[in-house]
PDB file of N, CA and C in Angstrom:
ATOM      1  N   MET H 888     111.067 115.290  91.341  1.00 80.00           N
ATOM      2  CA  MET H 888     111.117 113.860  91.077  1.00 80.00           C
ATOM      3  C   MET H 888     110.005 113.643  89.926  1.00 80.00           C
ATOM      4  N   ALA H 889     110.138 112.624  89.220  1.00 95.00           N
ATOM      5  CA  ALA H 889     109.301 112.325  87.916  1.00 95.00           C
ATOM      6  C   ALA H 889     108.001 111.798  88.457  1.00 95.00           C
ATOM      7  N   LYS H 890     106.913 111.956  87.747  1.00 97.00           N
ATOM      8  CA  LYS H 890     105.673 111.503  88.040  1.00 97.00           C
ATOM      9  C   LYS H 890     105.248 110.350  87.072  1.00 97.00           C
ATOM     10  N   VAL H 891     104.516 109.473  87.449  1.00 98.00           N
ATOM     11  CA  VAL H 891     103.851 108.366  86.750  1.00 98.00           C
ATOM     12  C   VAL H 891     102.459 108.404  86.849  1.00 98.00           C
ATOM     13  N   LYS H 892     101.771 108.249  85.657  1.00 98.00           N
ATOM     14  CA  LYS H 892     100.315 108.296  85.679  1.00 98.00           C
ATOM     15  C   LYS H 892      99.797 106.864  85.490  1.00 98.00           C
ATOM     16  N   ILE H 893      99.047 106.433  86.395  1.00 98.00           N
ATOM     17  CA  ILE H 893      98.501 105.065  86.431  1.00 98.00           C
ATOM     18  C   ILE H 893      96.948 105.068  86.233  1.00 98.00           C
ATOM     19  N   THR H 894      96.483 104.151  85.373  1.00 98.00           N
ATOM     20  CA  THR H 894      95.082 104.130  85.090  1.00 98.00           C
ATOM     21  C   THR H 894      94.698 102.651  85.312  1.00 98.00           C
ATOM     22  N   GLN H 895      93.622 102.417  86.123  1.00 98.00           N
ATOM     23  CA  GLN H 895      93.144 100.977  86.377  1.00 98.00           C
ATOM     24  C   GLN H 895      92.277 100.652  85.108  1.00 98.00           C
ATOM     25  N   THR H 896      92.766  99.472  84.518  1.00 97.00           N
ATOM     26  CA  THR H 896      91.996  98.981  83.329  1.00 97.00           C
ATOM     27  C   THR H 896      91.262  97.687  83.689  1.00 97.00           C
ATOM     28  N   GLY H 897      91.683  96.961  84.750  1.00 97.00           N
ATOM     29  CA  GLY H 897      91.050  95.644  85.006  1.00 97.00           C
ATOM     30  C   GLY H 897      90.385  95.607  86.302  1.00 97.00           C
ATOM     31  N   SER H 898      89.472  94.747  86.524  1.00 96.00           N
ATOM     32  CA  SER H 898      88.685  94.624  87.752  1.00 96.00           C
ATOM     33  C   SER H 898      89.442  93.599  88.782  1.00 96.00           C
ATOM     34  N   PRO H 899      89.356  93.979  90.111  1.00 95.00           N
ATOM     35  CA  PRO H 899      89.945  93.124  91.047  1.00 95.00           C
ATOM     36  C   PRO H 899      89.147  92.045  91.419  1.00 95.00           C
ATOM     37  N   ILE H 900      87.951  91.866  90.804  1.00 95.00           N
ATOM     38  CA  ILE H 900      87.050  90.730  91.114  1.00 95.00           C
ATOM     39  C   ILE H 900      87.672  89.475  90.872  1.00 95.00           C
ATOM     40  N   ARG H 901      87.607  88.404  91.727  1.00 96.00           N
ATOM     41  CA  ARG H 901      88.225  87.094  91.638  1.00 96.00           C
ATOM     42  C   ARG H 901      89.800  87.228  91.513  1.00 96.00           C
ATOM     43  N   ARG H 902      90.344  88.212  92.150  1.00 96.00           N
ATOM     44  CA  ARG H 902      91.760  88.342  92.158  1.00 96.00           C
ATOM     45  C   ARG H 902      92.289  87.968  93.603  1.00 96.00           C
ATOM     46  N   ASP H 903      93.560  87.852  93.743  1.00 96.00           N
ATOM     47  CA  ASP H 903      94.152  87.633  95.133  1.00 96.00           C
ATOM     48  C   ASP H 903      93.971  88.879  95.906  1.00 96.00           C
ATOM     49  N   PRO H 904      93.488  88.595  97.244  1.00 97.00           N
ATOM     50  CA  PRO H 904      93.238  89.779  98.178  1.00 97.00           C
ATOM     51  C   PRO H 904      94.523  90.727  98.079  1.00 97.00           C
ATOM     52  N   SER H 905      95.724  90.298  98.016  1.00 97.00           N
ATOM     53  CA  SER H 905      96.882  91.212  98.175  1.00 97.00           C
ATOM     54  C   SER H 905      96.916  92.071  97.039  1.00 97.00           C
ATOM     55  N   GLN H 906      96.355  91.672  95.808  1.00 97.00           N
ATOM     56  CA  GLN H 906      96.277  92.522  94.570  1.00 97.00           C
ATOM     57  C   GLN H 906      95.309  93.574  94.752  1.00 97.00           C
ATOM     58  N   ARG H 907      94.209  93.192  95.317  1.00 97.00           N
ATOM     59  CA  ARG H 907      93.194  94.177  95.597  1.00 97.00           C
ATOM     60  C   ARG H 907      93.696  95.299  96.586  1.00 97.00           C
ATOM     61  N   LYS H 908      94.463  94.809  97.592  1.00 97.00           N
ATOM     62  CA  LYS H 908      95.007  95.834  98.648  1.00 97.00           C
ATOM     63  C   LYS H 908      96.002  96.750  97.822  1.00 97.00           C
ATOM     64  N   THR H 909      96.755  96.098  96.970  1.00 98.00           N
ATOM     65  CA  THR H 909      97.888  96.997  96.327  1.00 98.00           C
ATOM     66  C   THR H 909      97.118  97.992  95.428  1.00 98.00           C
ATOM     67  N   LEU H 910      96.023  97.707  94.771  1.00 97.00           N
ATOM     68  CA  LEU H 910      95.381  98.725  94.001  1.00 97.00           C
ATOM     69  C   LEU H 910      94.865  99.841  94.909  1.00 97.00           C
ATOM     70  N   ILE H 911      94.384  99.475  96.114  1.00 97.00           N
ATOM     71  CA  ILE H 911      93.844 100.419  97.051  1.00 97.00           C
ATOM     72  C   ILE H 911      95.088 101.397  97.552  1.00 97.00           C
ATOM     73  N   GLY H 912      96.228 100.711  97.697  1.00 97.00           N
ATOM     74  CA  GLY H 912      97.334 101.363  98.077  1.00 97.00           C
ATOM     75  C   GLY H 912      97.935 102.453  96.975  1.00 97.00           C
ATOM     76  N   LEU H 913      97.653 102.060  95.808  1.00 98.00           N
ATOM     77  CA  LEU H 913      97.914 102.992  94.761  1.00 98.00           C
ATOM     78  C   LEU H 913      96.981 104.074  94.571  1.00 98.00           C
ATOM     79  N   GLY H 914      95.832 103.952  95.321  1.00 97.00           N
ATOM     80  CA  GLY H 914      94.840 105.026  95.159  1.00 97.00           C
ATOM     81  C   GLY H 914      93.810 104.721  94.120  1.00 97.00           C
ATOM     82  N   LEU H 915      93.651 103.363  93.726  1.00 97.00           N
ATOM     83  CA  LEU H 915      92.610 102.994  92.741  1.00 97.00           C
ATOM     84  C   LEU H 915      91.673 102.008  93.363  1.00 97.00           C
ATOM     85  N   ASN H 916      90.501 102.218  92.934  1.00 93.00           N
ATOM     86  CA  ASN H 916      89.444 101.229  93.458  1.00 93.00           C
ATOM     87  C   ASN H 916      88.367 100.964  92.352  1.00 93.00           C
ATOM     88  N   LYS H 917      88.335 101.646  91.257  1.00 95.00           N
ATOM     89  CA  LYS H 917      87.365 101.392  90.177  1.00 95.00           C
ATOM     90  C   LYS H 917      88.073 101.556  88.852  1.00 95.00           C
ATOM     91  N   ARG H 918      87.442 100.731  87.907  1.00 96.00           N
ATOM     92  CA  ARG H 918      88.099 100.782  86.572  1.00 96.00           C
ATOM     93  C   ARG H 918      88.047 102.314  86.003  1.00 96.00           C
ATOM     94  N   HIS H 919      89.045 102.546  85.103  1.00 97.00           N
ATOM     95  CA  HIS H 919      89.164 103.833  84.462  1.00 97.00           C
ATOM     96  C   HIS H 919      89.443 104.978  85.313  1.00 97.00           C
ATOM     97  N   ARG H 920      89.796 104.746  86.590  1.00 97.00           N
ATOM     98  CA  ARG H 920      90.250 105.839  87.477  1.00 97.00           C
ATOM     99  C   ARG H 920      91.789 105.992  87.170  1.00 97.00           C
ATOM    100  N   THR H 921      92.293 107.243  87.353  1.00 98.00           N
ATOM    101  CA  THR H 921      93.604 107.580  87.122  1.00 98.00           C
ATOM    102  C   THR H 921      94.230 108.305  88.296  1.00 98.00           C
ATOM    103  N   VAL H 922      95.442 108.000  88.598  1.00 98.00           N
ATOM    104  CA  VAL H 922      96.173 108.712  89.688  1.00 98.00           C
ATOM    105  C   VAL H 922      97.568 109.013  89.095  1.00 98.00           C
ATOM    106  N   GLU H 923      98.097 110.109  89.706  1.00 98.00           N
ATOM    107  CA  GLU H 923      99.438 110.482  89.367  1.00 98.00           C
ATOM    108  C   GLU H 923     100.295 110.466  90.578  1.00 98.00           C
ATOM    109  N   LEU H 924     101.354 109.689  90.581  1.00 98.00           N
ATOM    110  CA  LEU H 924     102.132 109.394  91.815  1.00 98.00           C
ATOM    111  C   LEU H 924     103.691 109.694  91.421  1.00 98.00           C
ATOM    112  N   GLU H 925     104.564 109.874  92.511  1.00 97.00           N
ATOM    113  CA  GLU H 925     105.862 109.988  92.318  1.00 97.00           C
ATOM    114  C   GLU H 925     106.347 108.700  91.783  1.00 97.00           C
ATOM    115  N   ASP H 926     107.393 108.708  90.916  1.00 97.00           N
ATOM    116  CA  ASP H 926     108.032 107.598  90.394  1.00 97.00           C
ATOM    117  C   ASP H 926     109.177 107.025  91.412  1.00 97.00           C
ATOM    118  N   THR H 927     108.822 106.222  92.359  1.00 97.00           N
ATOM    119  CA  THR H 927     109.669 105.747  93.287  1.00 97.00           C
ATOM    120  C   THR H 927     109.845 104.158  93.112  1.00 97.00           C
ATOM    121  N   PRO H 928     110.839 103.566  93.638  1.00 97.00           N
ATOM    122  CA  PRO H 928     110.917 102.076  93.619  1.00 97.00           C
ATOM    123  C   PRO H 928     109.722 101.351  94.244  1.00 97.00           C
ATOM    124  N   GLU H 929     109.163 102.032  95.343  1.00 97.00           N
ATOM    125  CA  GLU H 929     108.108 101.405  95.968  1.00 97.00           C
ATOM    126  C   GLU H 929     106.822 101.335  94.933  1.00 97.00           C
ATOM    127  N   VAL H 930     106.565 102.354  94.459  1.00 98.00           N
ATOM    128  CA  VAL H 930     105.377 102.544  93.549  1.00 98.00           C
ATOM    129  C   VAL H 930     105.612 101.612  92.278  1.00 98.00           C
ATOM    130  N   ARG H 931     106.904 101.547  91.765  1.00 97.00           N
ATOM    131  CA  ARG H 931     107.205 100.665  90.720  1.00 97.00           C
ATOM    132  C   ARG H 931     106.967  99.185  91.113  1.00 97.00           C
ATOM    133  N   GLY H 932     107.279  98.737  92.255  1.00 98.00           N
ATOM    134  CA  GLY H 932     107.034  97.359  92.711  1.00 98.00           C
ATOM    135  C   GLY H 932     105.541  97.138  92.805  1.00 98.00           C
ATOM    136  N   MET H 933     104.843  98.060  93.265  1.00 98.00           N
ATOM    137  CA  MET H 933     103.319  97.976  93.404  1.00 98.00           C
ATOM    138  C   MET H 933     102.700  97.802  91.994  1.00 98.00           C
ATOM    139  N   ILE H 934     103.147  98.504  91.041  1.00 98.00           N
ATOM    140  CA  ILE H 934     102.798  98.498  89.678  1.00 98.00           C
ATOM    141  C   ILE H 934     103.000  97.108  89.079  1.00 98.00           C
ATOM    142  N   ARG H 935     104.174  96.678  89.315  1.00 98.00           N
ATOM    143  CA  ARG H 935     104.646  95.404  88.834  1.00 98.00           C
ATOM    144  C   ARG H 935     103.752  94.134  89.300  1.00 98.00           C
ATOM    145  N   LYS H 936     103.239  94.383  90.557  1.00 98.00           N
ATOM    146  CA  LYS H 936     102.395  93.305  91.174  1.00 98.00           C
ATOM    147  C   LYS H 936     101.020  93.278  90.442  1.00 98.00           C
ATOM    148  N   VAL H 937     100.522  94.383  90.004  1.00 98.00           N
ATOM    149  CA  VAL H 937      99.201  94.452  89.358  1.00 98.00           C
ATOM    150  C   VAL H 937      99.331  94.866  87.977  1.00 98.00           C
ATOM    151  N   GLN H 938     100.345  94.519  87.295  1.00 97.00           N
ATOM    152  CA  GLN H 938     100.643  95.119  85.927  1.00 97.00           C
ATOM    153  C   GLN H 938      99.561  94.659  84.920  1.00 97.00           C
ATOM    154  N   HIS H 939      98.915  93.598  85.199  1.00 97.00           N
ATOM    155  CA  HIS H 939      97.866  93.072  84.292  1.00 97.00           C
ATOM    156  C   HIS H 939      96.490  93.808  84.435  1.00 97.00           C
ATOM    157  N   MET H 940      96.395  94.758  85.438  1.00 97.00           N
ATOM    158  CA  MET H 940      95.174  95.421  85.703  1.00 97.00           C
ATOM    159  C   MET H 940      95.484  96.986  85.620  1.00 97.00           C
ATOM    160  N   VAL H 941      96.478  97.413  85.188  1.00 98.00           N
ATOM    161  CA  VAL H 941      96.795  98.905  85.136  1.00 98.00           C
ATOM    162  C   VAL H 941      97.560  99.244  83.868  1.00 98.00           C
ATOM    163  N   GLN H 942      97.412 100.445  83.455  1.00 98.00           N
ATOM    164  CA  GLN H 942      98.199 101.057  82.334  1.00 98.00           C
ATOM    165  C   GLN H 942      98.874 102.231  82.829  1.00 98.00           C
ATOM    166  N   VAL H 943     100.320 102.215  82.488  1.00 98.00           N
ATOM    167  CA  VAL H 943     101.260 103.219  82.965  1.00 98.00           C
ATOM    168  C   VAL H 943     101.692 104.124  81.892  1.00 98.00           C
ATOM    169  N   GLU H 944     101.747 105.430  82.217  1.00 95.00           N
ATOM    170  CA  GLU H 944     102.220 106.417  81.254  1.00 95.00           C
ATOM    171  C   GLU H 944     103.245 107.306  81.984  1.00 95.00           C
ATOM    172  N   GLY H 945     104.320 107.497  81.229  1.00 83.00           N
ATOM    173  CA  GLY H 945     105.351 108.376  81.844  1.00 83.00           C
ATOM    174  C   GLY H 945     106.337 107.771  82.689  1.00 83.00           C
TER     175      GLY H 945
END
């Protein structure tokens, strides 16, 4: 299956608690951290929820 590379670019400070938990669910917790995950519909939905705080490659 394809992989997607996600880098956190924004801070979760003063954001909705559910967005903060979504970042943690993606494996991100600090700016400029990068994770590589399987490209599934679930991951795409999580990315869509925090799209203003992440950068996606692949």
